[in-house]
PDB file of C-alpha atoms in Angstrom:
ATOM      1  CA  MET A   1       6.737  15.167  -0.386  1.00  0.00           C
ATOM      2  CA  THR A   2       5.355  16.086  -3.493  1.00  0.00           C
ATOM      3  CA  ARG A   3       2.113  17.856  -4.097  1.00  0.00           C
ATOM      4  CA  TRP A   4      -0.379  16.481  -6.346  1.00  0.00           C
ATOM      5  CA  PHE A   5      -0.701  19.249  -8.796  1.00  0.00           C
ATOM      6  CA  LEU A   6       2.951  19.503  -9.599  1.00  0.00           C
ATOM      7  CA  LEU A   7       2.860  16.034 -11.179  1.00  0.00           C
ATOM      8  CA  ASN A   8       1.701  17.485 -14.339  1.00  0.00           C
ATOM      9  CA  LYS A   9       5.045  19.253 -14.659  1.00  0.00           C
ATOM     10  CA  ALA A  10       6.783  17.071 -17.229  1.00  0.00           C
ATOM     11  CA  SER A  11      10.232  17.894 -15.659  1.00  0.00           C
ATOM     12  CA  LEU A  12       9.366  16.743 -12.142  1.00  0.00           C
ATOM     13  CA  ARG A  13       7.557  13.751 -13.380  1.00  0.00           C
ATOM     14  CA  ASP A  14      10.523  12.753 -15.493  1.00  0.00           C
ATOM     15  CA  ASN A  15      13.080  13.454 -12.764  1.00  0.00           C
ATOM     16  CA  ILE A  16      10.974  11.024 -10.436  1.00  0.00           C
ATOM     17  CA  ILE A  17      10.791   8.363 -12.917  1.00  0.00           C
ATOM     18  CA  SER A  18      14.381   8.467 -13.700  1.00  0.00           C
ATOM     19  CA  HIS A  19      15.211   8.154 -10.221  1.00  0.00           C
ATOM     20  CA  TRP A  20      12.902   5.253  -9.541  1.00  0.00           C
ATOM     21  CA  GLU A  21      14.219   3.445 -12.625  1.00  0.00           C
ATOM     22  CA  THR A  22      17.938   3.909 -11.338  1.00  0.00           C
ATOM     23  CA  LEU A  23      16.780   2.519  -7.968  1.00  0.00           C
ATOM     24  CA  ILE A  24      15.094  -0.449  -8.950  1.00  0.00           C
ATOM     25  CA  ALA A  25      17.849  -1.235 -11.783  1.00  0.00           C
ATOM     26  CA  ASP A  26      20.304  -1.394  -8.886  1.00  0.00           C
ATOM     27  CA  SER A  27      20.737  -5.010  -7.861  1.00  0.00           C
ATOM     28  CA  SER A  28      21.410  -4.203  -4.410  1.00  0.00           C
ATOM     29  CA  THR A  29      17.941  -1.974  -4.074  1.00  0.00           C
ATOM     30  CA  GLY A  30      15.754  -3.792  -1.245  1.00  0.00           C
ATOM     31  CA  GLU A  31      12.425  -3.138   0.013  1.00  0.00           C
ATOM     32  CA  ARG A  32      13.619  -0.677   2.449  1.00  0.00           C
ATOM     33  CA  LYS A  33      14.983   1.760  -0.299  1.00  0.00           C
ATOM     34  CA  CYS A  34      11.864   1.375  -2.305  1.00  0.00           C
ATOM     35  CA  GLN A  35       9.486   2.019   0.672  1.00  0.00           C
ATOM     36  CA  ALA A  36      11.513   5.132   1.287  1.00  0.00           C
ATOM     37  CA  PHE A  37      11.315   6.303  -2.122  1.00  0.00           C
ATOM     38  CA  ILE A  38       7.706   5.698  -2.403  1.00  0.00           C
ATOM     39  CA  GLN A  39       6.981   7.418   0.908  1.00  0.00           C
ATOM     40  CA  GLU A  40       8.636  10.522  -0.366  1.00  0.00           C
ATOM     41  CA  HIS A  41       6.737  10.276  -3.721  1.00  0.00           C
ATOM     42  CA  PRO A  42       3.505   9.012  -2.466  1.00  0.00           C
ATOM     43  CA  ALA A  43       1.513  11.260  -5.261  1.00  0.00           C
ATOM     44  CA  PHE A  44       3.443   9.616  -8.054  1.00  0.00           C
ATOM     45  CA  PHE A  45       2.605   6.133  -6.976  1.00  0.00           C
ATOM     46  CA  PHE A  46      -1.002   6.671  -5.467  1.00  0.00           C
ATOM     47  CA  PRO A  47      -2.514   9.121  -8.105  1.00  0.00           C
ATOM     48  CA  HIS A  48      -5.300  11.362  -6.953  1.00  0.00           C
ATOM     49  CA  ASN A  49      -8.600  10.878  -8.444  1.00  0.00           C
ATOM     50  CA  SER A  50     -10.602  14.031  -8.573  1.00  0.00           C
ATOM     51  CA  PHE A  51     -13.664  12.164  -7.379  1.00  0.00           C
ATOM     52  CA  GLU A  52     -12.268  10.770  -4.224  1.00  0.00           C
ATOM     53  CA  GLU A  53     -10.160  12.028  -1.412  1.00  0.00           C
ATOM     54  CA  GLN A  54      -7.226   9.770  -0.117  1.00  0.00           C
ATOM     55  CA  VAL A  55      -4.668   9.524   2.276  1.00  0.00           C
ATOM     56  CA  VAL A  56      -1.408   7.282   2.219  1.00  0.00           C
ATOM     57  CA  ILE A  57      -0.065   6.052   5.490  1.00  0.00           C
ATOM     58  CA  SER A  58       3.234   4.329   5.689  1.00  0.00           C
ATOM     59  CA  LYS A  59       4.144   1.627   8.147  1.00  0.00           C
ATOM     60  CA  LEU A  60       1.026   1.418  10.043  1.00  0.00           C
ATOM     61  CA  LYS A  61       0.805  -1.393  13.117  1.00  0.00           C
ATOM     62  CA  PHE A  62      -2.049  -3.076  13.575  1.00  0.00           C
ATOM     63  CA  GLY A  63      -2.321  -5.977  16.406  1.00  0.00           C
ATOM     64  CA  ALA A  64       0.859  -7.025  18.225  1.00  0.00           C
ATOM     65  CA  ASP A  65       2.510  -8.606  15.106  1.00  0.00           C
ATOM     66  CA  TYR A  66       1.250  -6.831  12.088  1.00  0.00           C
ATOM     67  CA  GLU A  67       2.502  -3.620   9.920  1.00  0.00           C
ATOM     68  CA  SER A  68       1.582  -3.100   6.390  1.00  0.00           C
ATOM     69  CA  ASP A  69       4.087  -0.998   4.233  1.00  0.00           C
ATOM     70  CA  PHE A  70       1.390   1.068   2.804  1.00  0.00           C
ATOM     71  CA  ILE A  71      -2.167   1.803   3.403  1.00  0.00           C
ATOM     72  CA  ASN A  72      -4.031   3.692   0.830  1.00  0.00           C
ATOM     73  CA  CYS A  73      -7.189   5.162   2.449  1.00  0.00           C
ATOM     74  CA  CYS A  74      -9.972   6.272  -0.090  1.00  0.00           C
ATOM     75  CA  ASN A  75     -13.104   8.292   0.846  1.00  0.00           C
ATOM     76  CA  ASN A  76     -15.871   6.430  -0.971  1.00  0.00           C
ATOM     77  CA  ARG A  77     -18.328   9.119   0.078  1.00  0.00           C
ATOM     78  CA  SER A  78     -21.596   7.639   1.276  1.00  0.00           C
ATOM     79  CA  MET A  79     -19.995   4.076   1.511  1.00  0.00           C
ATOM     80  CA  GLY A  80     -17.075   5.428   3.816  1.00  0.00           C
ATOM     81  CA  PHE A  81     -13.565   4.681   3.579  1.00  0.00           C
ATOM     82  CA  GLY A  82     -12.176   1.947   1.577  1.00  0.00           C
ATOM     83  CA  TYR A  83      -8.547   0.366   2.497  1.00  0.00           C
ATOM     84  CA  GLN A  84      -5.779  -0.904   0.282  1.00  0.00           C
ATOM     85  CA  LEU A  85      -3.327  -2.627   2.435  1.00  0.00           C
ATOM     86  CA  ILE A  86      -0.284  -3.101   0.425  1.00  0.00           C
ATOM     87  CA  GLU A  87       2.897  -5.092   1.117  1.00  0.00           C
ATOM     88  CA  LEU A  88       6.283  -4.235  -0.713  1.00  0.00           C
ATOM     89  CA  GLU A  89       8.772  -6.910  -1.728  1.00  0.00           C
ATOM     90  CA  SER A  90      12.127  -6.303  -3.269  1.00  0.00           C
ATOM     91  CA  PRO A  91      12.149  -5.461  -7.001  1.00  0.00           C
ATOM     92  CA  ASN A  92      15.073  -7.836  -7.505  1.00  0.00           C
ATOM     93  CA  THR A  93      13.295 -10.817  -6.024  1.00  0.00           C
ATOM     94  CA  PRO A  94      11.321 -12.605  -9.063  1.00  0.00           C
ATOM     95  CA  PRO A  95       8.033 -13.446  -7.858  1.00  0.00           C
ATOM     96  CA  PHE A  96       8.174 -16.822  -9.766  1.00  0.00           C
ATOM     97  CA  THR A  97      10.653 -19.452  -9.989  1.00  0.00           C
ATOM     98  CA  LYS A  98      11.995 -20.801 -13.294  1.00  0.00           C
ATOM     99  CA  GLU A  99       9.266 -23.560 -13.259  1.00  0.00           C
ATOM    100  CA  GLY A 100       6.766 -21.002 -12.839  1.00  0.00           C
ATOM    101  CA  LYS A 101       5.957 -21.752  -9.196  1.00  0.00           C
ATOM    102  CA  PRO A 102       5.362 -18.967  -6.588  1.00  0.00           C
ATOM    103  CA  SER A 103       8.967 -17.985  -5.116  1.00  0.00           C
ATOM    104  CA  ALA A 104       9.432 -18.308  -1.326  1.00  0.00           C
ATOM    105  CA  ARG A 105       9.108 -14.272  -1.151  1.00  0.00           C
ATOM    106  CA  LEU A 106       5.910 -14.276  -2.917  1.00  0.00           C
ATOM    107  CA  THR A 107       4.646 -17.134  -0.797  1.00  0.00           C
ATOM    108  CA  THR A 108       5.608 -15.392   2.298  1.00  0.00           C
ATOM    109  CA  ALA A 109       3.975 -12.080   1.102  1.00  0.00           C
ATOM    110  CA  VAL A 110       0.573 -13.738   0.219  1.00  0.00           C
ATOM    111  CA  GLN A 111       0.801 -15.435   3.755  1.00  0.00           C
ATOM    112  CA  GLN A 112       1.172 -12.193   5.266  1.00  0.00           C
ATOM    113  CA  ILE A 113      -1.865 -11.001   3.502  1.00  0.00           C
ATOM    114  CA  LEU A 114      -3.997 -14.146   4.725  1.00  0.00           C
ATOM    115  CA  ASP A 115      -2.500 -13.206   8.297  1.00  0.00           C
ATOM    116  CA  TRP A 116      -3.863  -9.614   8.027  1.00  0.00           C
ATOM    117  CA  GLN A 117      -7.292 -10.765   6.769  1.00  0.00           C
ATOM    118  CA  LEU A 118      -7.404 -13.453   9.438  1.00  0.00           C
ATOM    119  CA  TRP A 119      -6.407 -10.764  12.245  1.00  0.00           C
ATOM    120  CA  ILE A 120      -9.193  -8.437  10.723  1.00  0.00           C
ATOM    121  CA  LYS A 121     -11.694 -11.153  11.105  1.00  0.00           C
ATOM    122  CA  ARG A 122     -10.823 -12.271  14.720  1.00  0.00           C
ATOM    123  CA  ASN A 123     -10.511  -8.545  15.928  1.00  0.00           C
ATOM    124  CA  THR A 124     -13.454  -6.688  14.379  1.00  0.00           C
ATOM    125  CA  ALA A 125     -13.724  -4.316  17.077  1.00  0.00           C
ATOM    126  CA  GLU A 126     -10.309  -3.122  16.825  1.00  0.00           C
ATOM    127  CA  ALA A 127     -10.260  -3.212  13.171  1.00  0.00           C
ATOM    128  CA  LYS A 128     -13.119  -0.962  13.097  1.00  0.00           C
ATOM    129  CA  ARG A 129     -11.367   1.545  15.566  1.00  0.00           C
ATOM    130  CA  ILE A 130      -8.210   1.631  13.380  1.00  0.00           C
ATOM    131  CA  PHE A 131     -10.008   1.301   9.816  1.00  0.00           C
ATOM    132  CA  PRO A 132     -13.316   3.311  10.226  1.00  0.00           C
ATOM    133  CA  SER A 133     -15.848   2.817   7.399  1.00  0.00           C
ATOM    134  CA  LYS A 134     -19.495   3.275   7.342  1.00  0.00           C
ATOM    135  CA  GLU A 135     -19.859  -0.024   5.372  1.00  0.00           C
ATOM    136  CA  PHE A 136     -17.661  -1.734   7.951  1.00  0.00           C
ATOM    137  CA  ASN A 137     -19.653  -0.409  10.845  1.00  0.00           C
ATOM    138  CA  VAL A 138     -23.091  -0.487   9.550  1.00  0.00           C
ATOM    139  CA  GLY A 139     -22.861  -3.708   7.230  1.00  0.00           C
ATOM    140  CA  GLY A 140     -20.102  -5.442   9.113  1.00  0.00           C
ATOM    141  CA  HIS A 141     -18.305  -5.865   5.828  1.00  0.00           C
ATOM    142  CA  PRO A 142     -14.770  -4.485   5.620  1.00  0.00           C
ATOM    143  CA  ASN A 143     -13.944  -2.398   2.604  1.00  0.00           C
ATOM    144  CA  PHE A 144     -10.464  -3.853   2.202  1.00  0.00           C
ATOM    145  CA  ARG A 145      -8.451  -4.609  -0.904  1.00  0.00           C
ATOM    146  CA  TYR A 146      -4.806  -6.219  -0.510  1.00  0.00           C
ATOM    147  CA  LEU A 147      -1.861  -5.671  -2.908  1.00  0.00           C
ATOM    148  CA  ILE A 148       1.684  -7.071  -3.234  1.00  0.00           C
TER     149      ILE A 148
END
């Protein structure tokens, strides 16, 4: 795992960029290889903001059927934690068809996020346990963002 402060060192940063570019340029690279690389270098993909604390979690399961590829948990101070639930897709699968319509992979990823949202809405007590946040607990409004 890379430590945050080391990212300012040009040689380390350039090495990570070079490896990432090689990885995604390879047409055989799929989601699992990308997941592993990002998991090894979370500080590079989830840069640290000096005003907020954050924790990146890989492969968090919730409910019987759901698992996010990553969750970026950000401490929003008095508002509690905010959560970015992230779904990865292969870098070699275009998100849109030649006609400009969403690809099957993109459609599946969007549906997965909609399923996560529905699960959180239907399982509020369990979601509050898994994703603690003052805003969620007091106001009943979960502080979630979803990324593909």
